[in-house]
Short mmCIF file of C-alpha atoms and ligand atoms in Angstrom, two decimals:
data_model
loop_
_atom_site.label_atom_id
_atom_site.label_comp_id
_atom_site.label_asym_id
_atom_site.label_seq_id
_atom_site.Cartn_x
_atom_site.Cartn_y
_atom_site.Cartn_z
CA MET A 1 -38.55 55.93 1.02
CA LEU A 2 -40.65 58.50 -0.85
CA GLU A 3 -41.85 61.69 0.76
CA VAL A 4 -44.07 64.14 -1.08
CA GLN A 5 -44.30 67.46 0.72
CA ASN A 6 -46.91 70.13 0.12
CA LEU A 7 -47.01 69.68 -3.64
CA HIS A 8 -48.79 72.34 -5.70
CA VAL A 9 -49.08 71.78 -9.44
CA ALA A 10 -50.99 73.89 -11.98
CA TYR A 11 -51.70 73.76 -15.70
CA GLY A 12 -51.83 77.47 -16.49
CA GLY A 13 -54.68 78.74 -14.36
CA ILE A 14 -55.98 75.27 -13.45
CA ARG A 15 -54.72 74.14 -10.07
CA ALA A 16 -54.52 70.35 -10.24
CA LEU A 17 -52.69 69.66 -6.93
CA LYS A 18 -53.25 71.91 -3.94
CA GLY A 19 -50.76 70.99 -1.24
CA VAL A 20 -50.48 67.21 -1.45
CA SER A 21 -48.30 65.46 1.14
CA LEU A 22 -47.82 61.72 1.44
CA SER A 23 -45.20 59.12 2.19
CA VAL A 24 -44.38 55.59 1.10
CA GLN A 25 -42.18 53.27 3.16
CA LYS A 26 -39.91 50.66 1.64
CA GLY A 27 -41.77 47.48 0.70
CA GLU A 28 -45.21 49.03 0.90
CA ILE A 29 -48.00 49.14 -1.63
CA VAL A 30 -49.70 52.50 -1.22
CA THR A 31 -52.70 53.43 -3.31
CA ILE A 32 -54.17 56.79 -4.28
CA ILE A 33 -57.90 56.58 -4.84
CA GLY A 34 -59.79 59.37 -6.55
CA ALA A 35 -62.42 60.18 -9.12
CA ASN A 36 -61.71 61.30 -12.70
CA GLY A 37 -59.80 64.56 -12.65
CA ALA A 38 -58.86 64.36 -8.94
CA GLY A 39 -55.18 64.84 -9.84
CA LYS A 40 -53.86 61.29 -9.61
CA SER A 41 -51.93 61.24 -12.90
CA THR A 42 -50.70 64.76 -12.23
CA LEU A 43 -49.22 63.53 -8.96
CA LEU A 44 -47.39 60.59 -10.58
CA ASN A 45 -46.20 62.74 -13.50
CA THR A 46 -44.79 65.27 -11.04
CA ILE A 47 -42.98 62.60 -9.02
CA SER A 48 -41.40 61.22 -12.19
CA GLY A 49 -40.26 64.68 -13.29
CA PHE A 50 -42.54 65.31 -16.28
CA LEU A 51 -44.29 68.19 -14.54
CA LYS A 52 -42.71 70.93 -12.50
CA PRO A 53 -44.43 71.80 -9.23
CA VAL A 54 -45.29 75.41 -8.43
CA ARG A 55 -44.38 74.65 -4.84
CA GLY A 56 -43.42 71.68 -2.69
CA SER A 57 -40.86 68.92 -2.95
CA VAL A 58 -40.34 65.21 -3.44
CA LEU A 59 -37.72 63.43 -1.33
CA TYR A 60 -36.43 60.00 -2.22
CA ASN A 61 -34.43 58.12 0.40
CA GLY A 62 -34.03 61.42 2.22
CA SER A 63 -32.73 63.56 -0.67
CA ALA A 64 -34.53 65.87 -3.06
CA LEU A 65 -35.13 64.17 -6.41
CA PRO A 66 -33.42 65.72 -9.42
CA ARG A 67 -36.05 67.42 -11.62
CA ARG A 68 -35.19 65.43 -14.75
CA PRO A 69 -37.11 62.31 -15.79
CA ASP A 70 -33.98 60.42 -16.94
CA LEU A 71 -32.13 61.12 -13.68
CA ILE A 72 -35.23 60.12 -11.73
CA VAL A 73 -35.31 56.77 -13.54
CA LYS A 74 -31.61 56.40 -12.75
CA SER A 75 -32.31 56.98 -9.07
CA GLY A 76 -34.58 53.90 -9.12
CA ILE A 77 -38.08 55.21 -9.76
CA CYS A 78 -39.96 53.86 -12.75
CA HIS A 79 -43.34 54.83 -14.07
CA VAL A 80 -45.94 52.61 -15.73
CA PRO A 81 -48.01 55.37 -17.32
CA GLU A 82 -51.75 55.48 -17.88
CA GLY A 83 -52.52 54.25 -21.38
CA ARG A 84 -49.30 52.16 -21.30
CA LEU A 85 -47.45 54.31 -23.90
CA ILE A 86 -45.79 51.46 -25.67
CA PHE A 87 -44.08 51.94 -29.03
CA ALA A 88 -46.56 50.41 -31.47
CA ASN A 89 -44.13 49.94 -34.36
CA LEU A 90 -41.41 48.28 -32.31
CA SER A 91 -41.36 44.61 -31.37
CA VAL A 92 -42.23 43.36 -27.90
CA GLN A 93 -38.57 42.65 -27.25
CA ASP A 94 -37.48 46.14 -28.38
CA ASN A 95 -40.09 47.77 -26.16
CA LEU A 96 -38.77 45.77 -23.21
CA MET A 97 -35.17 46.68 -24.00
CA LEU A 98 -36.11 50.37 -24.03
CA GLY A 99 -36.87 49.96 -20.33
CA ALA A 100 -33.20 49.14 -19.86
CA TYR A 101 -32.04 52.08 -22.00
CA LEU A 102 -30.19 53.82 -19.16
CA ARG A 103 -28.47 50.67 -17.90
CA ASN A 104 -25.17 49.21 -19.03
CA ASP A 105 -25.01 46.01 -16.96
CA LYS A 106 -25.52 43.72 -19.96
CA LYS A 107 -25.61 40.41 -18.08
CA ALA A 108 -28.08 41.67 -15.52
CA ILE A 109 -30.24 43.11 -18.32
CA GLN A 110 -30.37 39.69 -19.99
CA ALA A 111 -31.22 38.05 -16.65
CA ASP A 112 -34.01 40.61 -16.09
CA LEU A 113 -35.36 39.94 -19.58
CA GLU A 114 -35.58 36.24 -18.73
CA LYS A 115 -37.32 37.16 -15.47
CA VAL A 116 -39.89 39.27 -17.34
CA PHE A 117 -40.53 36.41 -19.76
CA ALA A 118 -40.96 34.01 -16.83
CA ILE A 119 -43.59 36.32 -15.29
CA PHE A 120 -45.26 37.05 -18.63
CA PRO A 121 -44.92 33.93 -20.83
CA ARG A 122 -47.34 35.58 -23.29
CA LEU A 123 -44.70 38.22 -24.02
CA LYS A 124 -42.09 35.54 -24.65
CA GLU A 125 -44.39 33.89 -27.20
CA ARG A 126 -44.85 37.26 -28.90
CA GLU A 127 -41.26 38.49 -28.59
CA GLU A 128 -40.99 39.44 -32.29
CA GLN A 129 -44.56 40.71 -32.70
CA ARG A 130 -45.18 44.42 -33.28
CA ALA A 131 -46.34 45.81 -29.93
CA GLY A 132 -49.18 47.76 -31.56
CA THR A 133 -50.84 44.47 -32.52
CA LEU A 134 -50.97 43.15 -28.94
CA SER A 135 -54.32 43.04 -27.16
CA GLY A 136 -55.00 45.67 -24.48
CA GLY A 137 -54.19 43.23 -21.70
CA GLU A 138 -50.97 42.14 -23.38
CA GLN A 139 -49.97 45.78 -23.80
CA GLN A 140 -50.48 46.29 -20.07
CA MET A 141 -48.21 43.28 -19.40
CA LEU A 142 -45.66 44.83 -21.73
CA ALA A 143 -45.78 48.16 -19.89
CA MET A 144 -45.30 46.35 -16.59
CA GLY A 145 -42.48 44.24 -18.03
CA ARG A 146 -40.77 47.36 -19.36
CA ALA A 147 -40.89 48.85 -15.85
CA LEU A 148 -39.16 45.74 -14.50
CA MET A 149 -36.46 46.20 -17.15
CA THR A 150 -35.44 49.53 -15.60
CA ASN A 151 -34.55 47.53 -12.48
CA GLY A 152 -35.99 50.40 -10.43
CA GLU A 153 -36.89 49.60 -6.86
CA PHE A 154 -39.84 52.00 -6.75
CA ILE A 155 -42.72 51.63 -9.21
CA LEU A 156 -45.34 54.26 -9.96
CA MET A 157 -48.39 52.62 -11.55
CA ASP A 158 -51.10 54.66 -13.18
CA GLU A 159 -54.44 52.85 -13.62
CA PRO A 160 -52.98 49.46 -14.60
CA SER A 161 -56.43 47.85 -14.74
CA LEU A 162 -58.05 50.49 -16.94
CA GLY A 163 -60.06 48.99 -19.80
CA LEU A 164 -59.21 45.37 -19.01
CA ALA A 165 -61.64 42.46 -18.77
CA PRO A 166 -62.33 41.24 -15.20
CA LEU A 167 -60.12 38.17 -15.50
CA LEU A 168 -57.18 40.29 -16.63
CA VAL A 169 -57.83 42.84 -13.90
CA GLN A 170 -57.32 39.98 -11.45
CA THR A 171 -54.05 39.02 -13.18
CA VAL A 172 -52.77 42.60 -13.05
CA PHE A 173 -53.36 42.77 -9.30
CA GLU A 174 -51.66 39.40 -8.80
CA ILE A 175 -48.66 40.75 -10.68
CA ILE A 176 -48.59 43.84 -8.46
CA GLU A 177 -48.38 41.53 -5.45
CA ARG A 178 -45.65 39.58 -7.17
CA PHE A 179 -43.68 42.81 -7.70
CA ARG A 180 -43.92 43.43 -3.98
CA SER A 181 -42.61 39.95 -3.23
CA MET A 182 -39.65 40.78 -5.52
CA GLY A 183 -38.81 43.63 -3.13
CA LYS A 184 -40.37 46.49 -5.11
CA THR A 185 -42.17 49.38 -3.46
CA ILE A 186 -45.31 50.53 -5.25
CA LEU A 187 -47.37 53.69 -5.47
CA LEU A 188 -50.56 52.69 -7.25
CA VAL A 189 -53.17 54.99 -8.72
CA GLU A 190 -56.48 53.27 -9.39
CA GLN A 191 -60.11 53.94 -10.07
CA ASN A 192 -60.84 50.34 -9.17
CA ALA A 193 -60.84 51.22 -5.47
CA PHE A 194 -62.21 47.85 -4.49
CA LYS A 195 -59.24 45.94 -5.91
CA ALA A 196 -56.68 48.59 -4.98
CA LEU A 197 -57.71 48.53 -1.31
CA GLN A 198 -57.47 44.74 -1.30
CA VAL A 199 -53.86 44.75 -2.46
CA ALA A 200 -52.56 47.89 -0.71
CA ASP A 201 -51.18 48.38 2.78
CA ARG A 202 -52.21 52.03 3.03
CA ALA A 203 -54.30 54.42 0.99
CA TYR A 204 -54.88 58.11 0.43
CA ILE A 205 -58.10 59.57 -0.93
CA LEU A 206 -57.51 62.43 -3.36
CA GLU A 207 -60.36 64.83 -4.12
CA GLN A 208 -59.96 67.88 -6.33
CA GLY A 209 -56.23 68.09 -5.79
CA LYS A 210 -56.26 67.55 -2.03
CA ILE A 211 -55.76 64.52 0.21
CA VAL A 212 -58.98 64.32 2.20
CA LYS A 213 -58.40 61.04 4.01
CA GLU A 214 -55.61 58.57 4.68
CA GLY A 215 -55.28 55.34 6.59
CA SER A 216 -54.65 51.64 6.36
CA ALA A 217 -56.28 50.08 3.31
CA ARG A 218 -58.34 47.87 5.57
CA GLU A 219 -59.67 50.84 7.58
CA LEU A 220 -60.55 52.82 4.47
CA ALA A 221 -62.28 49.86 2.84
CA ARG A 222 -64.63 49.83 5.85
CA ASP A 223 -65.10 53.60 6.04
CA PRO A 224 -68.76 54.41 5.22
CA ALA A 225 -67.94 57.60 3.28
CA VAL A 226 -65.29 55.81 1.22
CA LYS A 227 -67.66 52.93 0.58
CA GLU A 228 -70.37 55.29 -0.57
CA ALA A 229 -68.15 57.38 -2.84
CA TYR A 230 -65.69 54.84 -4.26
CA LEU A 231 -66.78 51.28 -3.61
CA GLY A 232 -70.29 51.52 -5.01
CA SER A 233 -72.75 48.71 -4.71
CA ARG A 234 -70.11 45.94 -4.51
CA SER A 235 -69.48 46.72 -0.86
CA ARG A 236 -73.10 47.26 0.13
CA GLY A 237 -74.72 44.45 2.02
CA GLY A 238 -71.80 43.77 4.32
CA GLY A 239 -68.85 43.27 1.95
P1 ATP B 1 -58.33 60.31 -14.43
O1 ATP B 1 -58.69 59.28 -13.41
O2 ATP B 1 -59.52 60.77 -15.22
O3 ATP B 1 -57.14 59.95 -15.27
P2 ATP B 1 -56.73 62.02 -12.68
O4 ATP B 1 -57.12 61.94 -11.24
O5 ATP B 1 -55.53 61.24 -13.09
O6 ATP B 1 -57.98 61.65 -13.59
P3 ATP B 1 -55.41 64.33 -13.76
O7 ATP B 1 -55.21 63.77 -15.11
O8 ATP B 1 -54.22 64.42 -12.87
O9 ATP B 1 -56.57 63.55 -13.00
O10 ATP B 1 -56.07 65.77 -13.93
C1 ATP B 1 -56.26 66.67 -12.82
C2 ATP B 1 -56.86 67.99 -13.34
O11 ATP B 1 -55.90 68.66 -14.15
C3 ATP B 1 -58.10 67.80 -14.20
O12 ATP B 1 -59.00 68.83 -13.90
C4 ATP B 1 -57.57 67.93 -15.63
O13 ATP B 1 -58.55 68.45 -16.50
C5 ATP B 1 -56.43 68.90 -15.45
N1 ATP B 1 -55.37 68.65 -16.43
C6 ATP B 1 -54.65 67.51 -16.58
N2 ATP B 1 -53.75 67.61 -17.57
C7 ATP B 1 -53.90 68.86 -18.07
C8 ATP B 1 -53.26 69.58 -19.13
N3 ATP B 1 -52.26 69.06 -19.84
N4 ATP B 1 -53.68 70.84 -19.35
C9 ATP B 1 -54.69 71.40 -18.62
N5 ATP B 1 -55.32 70.78 -17.62
C10 ATP B 1 -54.94 69.52 -17.34
#
C-alpha cells in the first residue's frame, strides 16, 4: 500500500534520512523504532508532504504521491503528529471537525463524529471545552479522533504514547489495535519499543537516518541487539 524508496532528506547540511526504504501492506501495523534524533519524525513528515526529499520517492497504492500535504490527505493518508498539534483555543468539537475539513460528505462526517465519540466518550463529555484545557491524555485522544475524522485509510502516528501515564499508554495502544480492526493501516513511530513491538506486525529499526534492521515484530522483540538497545531492562530475565 505504501512504498518508500531510497528516501534522502536533509535540513541544510544535516542529513536526517540517508536512503530509507520500507513498505507497508494493507491492514498492517508497521512500527519504526529508533532513538531520539534517528529521523523518525522526519520520515513521517516527508511521507505526509511537509518536507521535500533530496532524493527518493513515496508510492501509495502504486502511484507517486503528490507533494502537497492537502492532496496527500485527500489521497487517504492522515498524520497524527508528535505533540498532537491541536488548536488550543478551539473547542473539542471544532478540532474534530477540522479533521474533516477537506471532505464534503456531510452525512458521513456526522456518522464519523458519532463513531469518534463512541470510541472516546471522554471527548463527547468535553465537546464544548476548549481543547487547550484538556489533559495530555485527552489531547492525544483528540489528535487520534481528528485523524479518524479525515476518514483516511492510512494513519501515520508519531509517538502517540509520549508523556502519558502508564495506564493511558495502555489505552492508546488498545485504540491503535481498534483502528486496525476498523480496517485502517498504520505506520507507527514510537520510542516505547516494548509496546510498539507488541502491537505491530512488522518493524524497522532506524539509526542515524538509516534502516539497520527489519523483520517481524515478534522476531525483533527477541533479537538480542534490539533488546539491549531498545527494550532495556524490561526484557531482561527472559521477557
Ligand atoms: P525524536 O524521537 O527525538 O522525536 P526523531 O527520530 O523523530 O527524534 P527527527 O526529529 O526526525 O528525529 O530528527 C532527525 C535529525 O534531524 C536530528 O538530528 C534533528 O536534530 C534534525 N532535525 C530535525 N528537524 C530539524 C530542523 N527543522 N532543522 C534542522 N535539523 C533538524
